[in-house]
Amino acid sequence: MELVCPAGTPSALRSAVDAGAHAVYCGFADETNARNFPGLNFSPAEMTKGVRYAHDHGAKVLVAINTFPKAGTFEPWRKALAAAEEAQADAVILADMAVLDHAATHHPGLRLHLSVQAAANTPEAIGFYADTFNVKRVVLPRVLSVEEIAKLNKEIDVETEAFVFGGLCPMTEGRCSLSSYATGRSPNLSGVCSPPEHVEYVEEADGTAVRLAGFTIDRFGKDEAAGYPTLCKGCFVAGGKSTHLFEDPVSLNAAGLVGRLADAGVTALKIEGRQRGKGYVAEVVKTFRAVVDAIEAGGDPVKAEQLLAGLVEGGRQTSGAYRKQWR
């Protein structure tokens, strides 16, 4: 299986490649990609250098151009597609149908992958994108069990890519309005979920209050690790009870399921974390490469849950929807 790893900066790209990534994914420094944070991402010149470095070391580069243009603002997406092709990227990861159409029509040499932001999780939806735009791979939303993925793979003719580590989105990606409501900046249009300029940690007498755009989302005791404030992982009062309605502030770690995902026909394993530093990227990539190599060699799987426990959000990890343990 192909290990697809995050690269938010040129140095993170080199770290991921050096640690054993089969492929890295990255984006340009604008609103065309869904990790549009200050200080992250690539200029066209940096992308070209990054692709050259990856290719020189036997790795691929996939460019995420996976946000949705607003009416009358299509030019940045046109430029991003042209720049990705000029940089000799191995594939582009797209979500919007107009961007897909433009790529298929004007850049027929580009390999097209369907972003998780397109939220395609049925044979009919995936078949539409494959037949209409010649999409070769679909990144699956993090709401499917392993059994559902296995069944899906038997009914489609394209590759599938599944998330195995990092941030966990309990919504069907591409369909979330919660962060937009609070901050006025959309994950799908602006490329930012819970933008950091709206995040605030406030020390109180009994612990830490975590706020997003003035909304207090959660509180943590003095000895608890505070999670990043995304509304879907907030603690709310409903029905007279205070609880995490959607999902606890934890990180996805499906390392223990890599063998089952392989049996289910998954082509590629995706690690989330383009906003992370190169040290984090190197450690996670190295660990997952050991997991993949051990499974493909028929050996005992590496116990990555223990090895990566210190890198997960809030110090806790989950297999998420793969085992359907969500509330």
CSV table of N, CA and C in Angstrom, one decimal, residues 71-164:
chain,number,residue,atom,x,y,z
A,71,ALA,N,-18.3,32.1,-6.7
A,71,ALA,CA,-18.6,32.6,-8.1
A,71,ALA,C,-17.7,33.8,-8.4
A,72,GLY,N,-17.2,33.8,-9.6
A,72,GLY,CA,-16.4,34.9,-10.1
A,72,GLY,C,-14.9,34.9,-9.6
A,73,THR,N,-14.5,33.8,-8.9
A,73,THR,CA,-13.1,33.8,-8.4
A,73,THR,C,-12.3,32.6,-8.8
A,74,PHE,N,-12.6,32.1,-10.0
A,74,PHE,CA,-12.0,30.9,-10.5
A,74,PHE,C,-10.5,30.9,-10.8
A,75,GLU,N,-10.0,32.1,-11.1
A,75,GLU,CA,-8.6,32.2,-11.6
A,75,GLU,C,-7.6,31.6,-10.7
A,76,PRO,N,-7.6,31.7,-9.4
A,76,PRO,CA,-6.5,31.0,-8.6
A,76,PRO,C,-6.5,29.5,-8.8
A,77,TRP,N,-7.7,28.9,-9.1
A,77,TRP,CA,-7.7,27.5,-9.3
A,77,TRP,C,-7.1,27.1,-10.6
A,78,ARG,N,-7.4,27.9,-11.6
A,78,ARG,CA,-6.8,27.7,-12.9
A,78,ARG,C,-5.2,27.8,-12.8
A,79,LYS,N,-4.8,28.8,-12.1
A,79,LYS,CA,-3.3,29.0,-12.0
A,79,LYS,C,-2.7,27.8,-11.2
A,80,ALA,N,-3.4,27.3,-10.2
A,80,ALA,CA,-2.9,26.2,-9.3
A,80,ALA,C,-2.8,25.0,-10.2
A,81,LEU,N,-3.8,24.7,-11.0
A,81,LEU,CA,-3.7,23.5,-11.8
A,81,LEU,C,-2.5,23.6,-12.8
A,82,ALA,N,-2.3,24.7,-13.4
A,82,ALA,CA,-1.2,24.9,-14.4
A,82,ALA,C,0.1,24.8,-13.7
A,83,ALA,N,0.2,25.4,-12.5
A,83,ALA,CA,1.4,25.3,-11.7
A,83,ALA,C,1.8,23.9,-11.3
A,84,ALA,N,0.7,23.1,-10.9
A,84,ALA,CA,1.0,21.7,-10.5
A,84,ALA,C,1.5,20.9,-11.7
A,85,GLU,N,0.9,21.1,-12.9
A,85,GLU,CA,1.4,20.4,-14.0
A,85,GLU,C,2.8,20.8,-14.4
A,86,GLU,N,3.1,22.1,-14.3
A,86,GLU,CA,4.4,22.6,-14.6
A,86,GLU,C,5.5,22.1,-13.7
A,87,ALA,N,5.1,21.9,-12.4
A,87,ALA,CA,6.0,21.3,-11.4
A,87,ALA,C,6.2,19.8,-11.6
A,88,GLN,N,5.4,19.2,-12.5
A,88,GLN,CA,5.5,17.8,-12.8
A,88,GLN,C,5.0,16.9,-11.6
A,89,ALA,N,3.9,17.5,-10.9
A,89,ALA,CA,3.3,16.7,-9.8
A,89,ALA,C,2.7,15.4,-10.4
A,90,ASP,N,2.7,14.4,-9.5
A,90,ASP,CA,2.2,13.1,-9.9
A,90,ASP,C,0.7,13.0,-9.9
A,91,ALA,N,0.0,13.9,-9.2
A,91,ALA,CA,-1.5,13.9,-9.2
A,91,ALA,C,-1.9,15.2,-8.6
A,92,VAL,N,-3.2,15.6,-8.8
A,92,VAL,CA,-3.8,16.7,-8.1
A,92,VAL,C,-5.0,16.1,-7.4
A,93,ILE,N,-5.3,16.7,-6.2
A,93,ILE,CA,-6.4,16.2,-5.4
A,93,ILE,C,-7.5,17.3,-5.5
A,94,LEU,N,-8.6,17.0,-6.1
A,94,LEU,CA,-9.6,18.0,-6.4
A,94,LEU,C,-11.0,17.6,-5.8
A,95,ALA,N,-11.8,18.6,-5.5
A,95,ALA,CA,-13.1,18.4,-5.0
A,95,ALA,C,-14.3,19.0,-5.8
A,96,ASP,N,-14.0,20.2,-6.3
A,96,ASP,CA,-15.1,21.0,-7.0
A,96,ASP,C,-15.3,20.5,-8.4
A,97,MET,N,-16.5,20.3,-8.8
A,97,MET,CA,-16.8,19.7,-10.2
A,97,MET,C,-16.3,20.6,-11.3
A,98,ALA,N,-16.3,22.0,-11.1
A,98,ALA,CA,-15.8,22.9,-12.1
A,98,ALA,C,-14.3,22.8,-12.3
A,99,VAL,N,-13.6,22.6,-11.1
A,99,VAL,CA,-12.2,22.5,-11.1
A,99,VAL,C,-11.8,21.1,-11.8
A,100,LEU,N,-12.6,20.1,-11.4
A,100,LEU,CA,-12.3,18.8,-12.1
A,100,LEU,C,-12.5,18.9,-13.6
A,101,ASP,N,-13.6,19.5,-14.0
A,101,ASP,CA,-13.9,19.7,-15.4
A,101,ASP,C,-12.8,20.4,-16.1
A,102,HIS,N,-12.3,21.5,-15.5
A,102,HIS,CA,-11.2,22.3,-16.1
A,102,HIS,C,-9.9,21.5,-16.2
A,103,ALA,N,-9.6,20.7,-15.2
A,103,ALA,CA,-8.4,19.9,-15.2
A,103,ALA,C,-8.5,18.8,-16.3
A,104,ALA,N,-9.7,18.1,-16.3
A,104,ALA,CA,-9.8,17.1,-17.3
A,104,ALA,C,-9.8,17.6,-18.8
A,105,THR,N,-10.3,18.8,-19.0
A,105,THR,CA,-10.3,19.4,-20.3
A,105,THR,C,-9.0,20.0,-20.7
A,106,HIS,N,-8.4,20.8,-19.8
A,106,HIS,CA,-7.2,21.6,-20.2
A,106,HIS,C,-5.9,21.0,-19.8
A,107,HIS,N,-6.0,20.0,-18.9
A,107,HIS,CA,-4.7,19.3,-18.4
A,107,HIS,C,-4.9,17.8,-18.4
A,108,PRO,N,-5.2,17.3,-19.6
A,108,PRO,CA,-5.5,15.8,-19.7
A,108,PRO,C,-4.3,14.9,-19.2
A,109,GLY,N,-3.1,15.5,-19.1
A,109,GLY,CA,-2.0,14.7,-18.7
A,109,GLY,C,-1.9,14.6,-17.2
A,110,LEU,N,-2.7,15.4,-16.4
A,110,LEU,CA,-2.7,15.3,-15.0
A,110,LEU,C,-3.5,14.1,-14.5
A,111,ARG,N,-3.0,13.4,-13.6
A,111,ARG,CA,-3.7,12.3,-12.9
A,111,ARG,C,-4.6,13.0,-11.8
A,112,LEU,N,-5.9,12.6,-11.8
A,112,LEU,CA,-6.9,13.3,-10.9
A,112,LEU,C,-7.3,12.3,-9.8
A,113,HIS,N,-7.2,12.9,-8.6
A,113,HIS,CA,-7.7,12.2,-7.4
A,113,HIS,C,-8.8,13.0,-6.8
A,114,LEU,N,-9.8,12.3,-6.3
A,114,LEU,CA,-11.0,13.0,-5.7
A,114,LEU,C,-10.8,13.2,-4.2
A,115,SER,N,-10.8,14.5,-3.8
A,115,SER,CA,-10.6,14.9,-2.4
A,115,SER,C,-11.7,14.3,-1.5
A,116,VAL,N,-11.3,14.1,-0.3
A,116,VAL,CA,-12.3,13.8,0.7
A,116,VAL,C,-13.3,14.9,0.9
A,117,GLN,N,-13.0,16.1,0.5
A,117,GLN,CA,-13.9,17.2,0.5
A,117,GLN,C,-15.1,17.0,-0.4
A,118,ALA,N,-15.0,16.2,-1.4
A,118,ALA,CA,-16.1,15.9,-2.3
A,118,ALA,C,-17.2,15.0,-1.6
A,119,ALA,N,-16.8,14.3,-0.5
A,119,ALA,CA,-17.7,13.5,0.3
A,119,ALA,C,-18.3,12.4,-0.5
A,120,ALA,N,-17.6,11.8,-1.4
A,120,ALA,CA,-18.1,10.7,-2.2
A,120,ALA,C,-17.9,9.4,-1.5
A,121,ASN,N,-19.0,8.7,-1.1
A,121,ASN,CA,-18.8,7.5,-0.3
A,121,ASN,C,-19.8,6.4,-0.8
A,122,THR,N,-20.3,6.5,-2.0
A,122,THR,CA,-21.2,5.5,-2.6
A,122,THR,C,-20.6,5.1,-3.9
A,123,PRO,N,-21.0,3.8,-4.4
A,123,PRO,CA,-20.5,3.4,-5.7
A,123,PRO,C,-21.0,4.4,-6.8
A,124,GLU,N,-22.2,4.9,-6.6
A,124,GLU,CA,-22.8,5.8,-7.6
A,124,GLU,C,-22.1,7.1,-7.7
A,125,ALA,N,-21.8,7.7,-6.6
A,125,ALA,CA,-21.1,9.0,-6.6
A,125,ALA,C,-19.7,8.8,-7.1
A,126,ILE,N,-19.0,7.8,-6.7
A,126,ILE,CA,-17.6,7.6,-7.1
A,126,ILE,C,-17.6,7.3,-8.6
A,127,GLY,N,-18.6,6.5,-9.1
A,127,GLY,CA,-18.6,6.1,-10.5
A,127,GLY,C,-18.9,7.3,-11.3
A,128,PHE,N,-19.7,8.3,-10.8
A,128,PHE,CA,-19.9,9.5,-11.6
A,128,PHE,C,-18.6,10.3,-11.8
A,129,TYR,N,-17.8,10.4,-10.8
A,129,TYR,CA,-16.6,11.2,-10.9
A,129,TYR,C,-15.6,10.5,-11.8
A,130,ALA,N,-15.6,9.1,-11.7
A,130,ALA,CA,-14.7,8.3,-12.6
A,130,ALA,C,-15.1,8.4,-14.0
A,131,ASP,N,-16.4,8.3,-14.3
A,131,ASP,CA,-16.8,8.3,-15.7
A,131,ASP,C,-16.8,9.7,-16.3
A,132,THR,N,-17.1,10.7,-15.5
A,132,THR,CA,-17.1,12.1,-16.1
A,132,THR,C,-15.8,12.7,-16.2
A,133,PHE,N,-14.9,12.5,-15.2
A,133,PHE,CA,-13.7,13.3,-15.2
A,133,PHE,C,-12.4,12.3,-15.2
A,134,ASN,N,-12.6,11.0,-15.3
A,134,ASN,CA,-11.5,10.1,-15.3
A,134,ASN,C,-10.7,10.1,-14.1
A,135,VAL,N,-11.4,10.3,-12.9
A,135,VAL,CA,-10.7,10.2,-11.6
A,135,VAL,C,-10.2,8.8,-11.4
A,136,LYS,N,-8.9,8.8,-10.9
A,136,LYS,CA,-8.3,7.5,-10.7
A,136,LYS,C,-8.3,7.0,-9.3
A,137,ARG,N,-8.5,7.9,-8.3
A,137,ARG,CA,-8.5,7.6,-6.9
A,137,ARG,C,-9.4,8.4,-6.1
A,138,VAL,N,-10.1,7.9,-5.1
A,138,VAL,CA,-11.0,8.7,-4.3
A,138,VAL,C,-10.5,8.6,-2.8
A,139,VAL,N,-10.4,9.7,-2.2
A,139,VAL,CA,-10.0,9.7,-0.7
A,139,VAL,C,-11.3,9.6,0.0
A,140,LEU,N,-11.5,8.6,0.8
A,140,LEU,CA,-12.7,8.2,1.5
A,140,LEU,C,-13.0,9.1,2.7
A,141,PRO,N,-14.2,9.5,2.9
A,141,PRO,CA,-14.6,10.2,4.2
A,141,PRO,C,-14.4,9.3,5.4
A,142,ARG,N,-14.1,10.0,6.5
A,142,ARG,CA,-13.8,9.2,7.7
A,142,ARG,C,-15.1,8.9,8.5
A,143,VAL,N,-16.1,8.3,7.7
A,143,VAL,CA,-17.3,7.9,8.4
A,143,VAL,C,-17.7,6.4,8.0
A,144,LEU,N,-16.7,5.7,7.4
A,144,LEU,CA,-17.0,4.4,6.9
A,144,LEU,C,-16.3,3.3,7.8
A,145,SER,N,-16.9,2.2,8.0
A,145,SER,CA,-16.3,1.1,8.7
A,145,SER,C,-15.4,0.3,7.7
A,146,VAL,N,-14.5,-0.5,8.2
A,146,VAL,CA,-13.7,-1.3,7.3
A,146,VAL,C,-14.6,-2.2,6.4
A,147,GLU,N,-15.6,-2.8,7.0
A,147,GLU,CA,-16.5,-3.6,6.2
A,147,GLU,C,-17.2,-2.9,5.1
A,148,GLU,N,-17.6,-1.6,5.4
A,148,GLU,CA,-18.2,-0.8,4.3
A,148,GLU,C,-17.2,-0.5,3.2
A,149,ILE,N,-16.0,-0.2,3.6
A,149,ILE,CA,-14.9,0.0,2.6
A,149,ILE,C,-14.7,-1.2,1.7
A,150,ALA,N,-14.7,-2.3,2.3
A,150,ALA,CA,-14.5,-3.6,1.6
A,150,ALA,C,-15.6,-3.8,0.6
A,151,LYS,N,-16.8,-3.5,1.0
A,151,LYS,CA,-18.0,-3.7,0.1
A,151,LYS,C,-17.9,-2.7,-1.0
A,152,LEU,N,-17.5,-1.4,-0.7
A,152,LEU,CA,-17.4,-0.4,-1.7
A,152,LEU,C,-16.4,-0.7,-2.7
A,153,ASN,N,-15.2,-1.2,-2.3
A,153,ASN,CA,-14.2,-1.5,-3.2
A,153,ASN,C,-14.5,-2.6,-4.2
A,154,LYS,N,-15.5,-3.4,-3.9
A,154,LYS,CA,-15.9,-4.5,-4.8
A,154,LYS,C,-16.8,-3.9,-5.9
A,155,GLU,N,-17.3,-2.7,-5.7
A,155,GLU,CA,-18.3,-2.1,-6.6
A,155,GLU,C,-17.8,-1.0,-7.4
A,156,ILE,N,-16.5,-0.6,-7.3
A,156,ILE,CA,-16.0,0.5,-8.0
A,156,ILE,C,-14.7,0.1,-8.7
A,157,ASP,N,-14.3,0.9,-9.7
A,157,ASP,CA,-13.1,0.5,-10.5
A,157,ASP,C,-11.9,1.5,-10.3
A,158,VAL,N,-12.0,2.3,-9.2
A,158,VAL,CA,-10.9,3.3,-8.9
A,158,VAL,C,-10.2,2.9,-7.6
A,159,GLU,N,-9.0,3.5,-7.4
A,159,GLU,CA,-8.3,3.2,-6.2
A,159,GLU,C,-9.0,4.0,-5.0
A,160,THR,N,-8.8,3.5,-3.8
A,160,THR,CA,-9.3,4.2,-2.6
A,160,THR,C,-8.1,4.5,-1.7
A,161,GLU,N,-8.3,5.6,-1.0
A,161,GLU,CA,-7.3,6.1,-0.1
A,161,GLU,C,-8.0,6.4,1.2
A,162,ALA,N,-7.5,5.9,2.3
A,162,ALA,CA,-8.2,6.0,3.6
A,162,ALA,C,-7.2,6.6,4.7
A,163,PHE,N,-7.8,7.5,5.5
A,163,PHE,CA,-7.0,8.2,6.5
A,163,PHE,C,-6.7,7.1,7.6
A,164,VAL,N,-5.5,7.2,8.2
A,164,VAL,CA,-5.1,6.3,9.2
A,164,VAL,C,-4.6,7.0,10.5
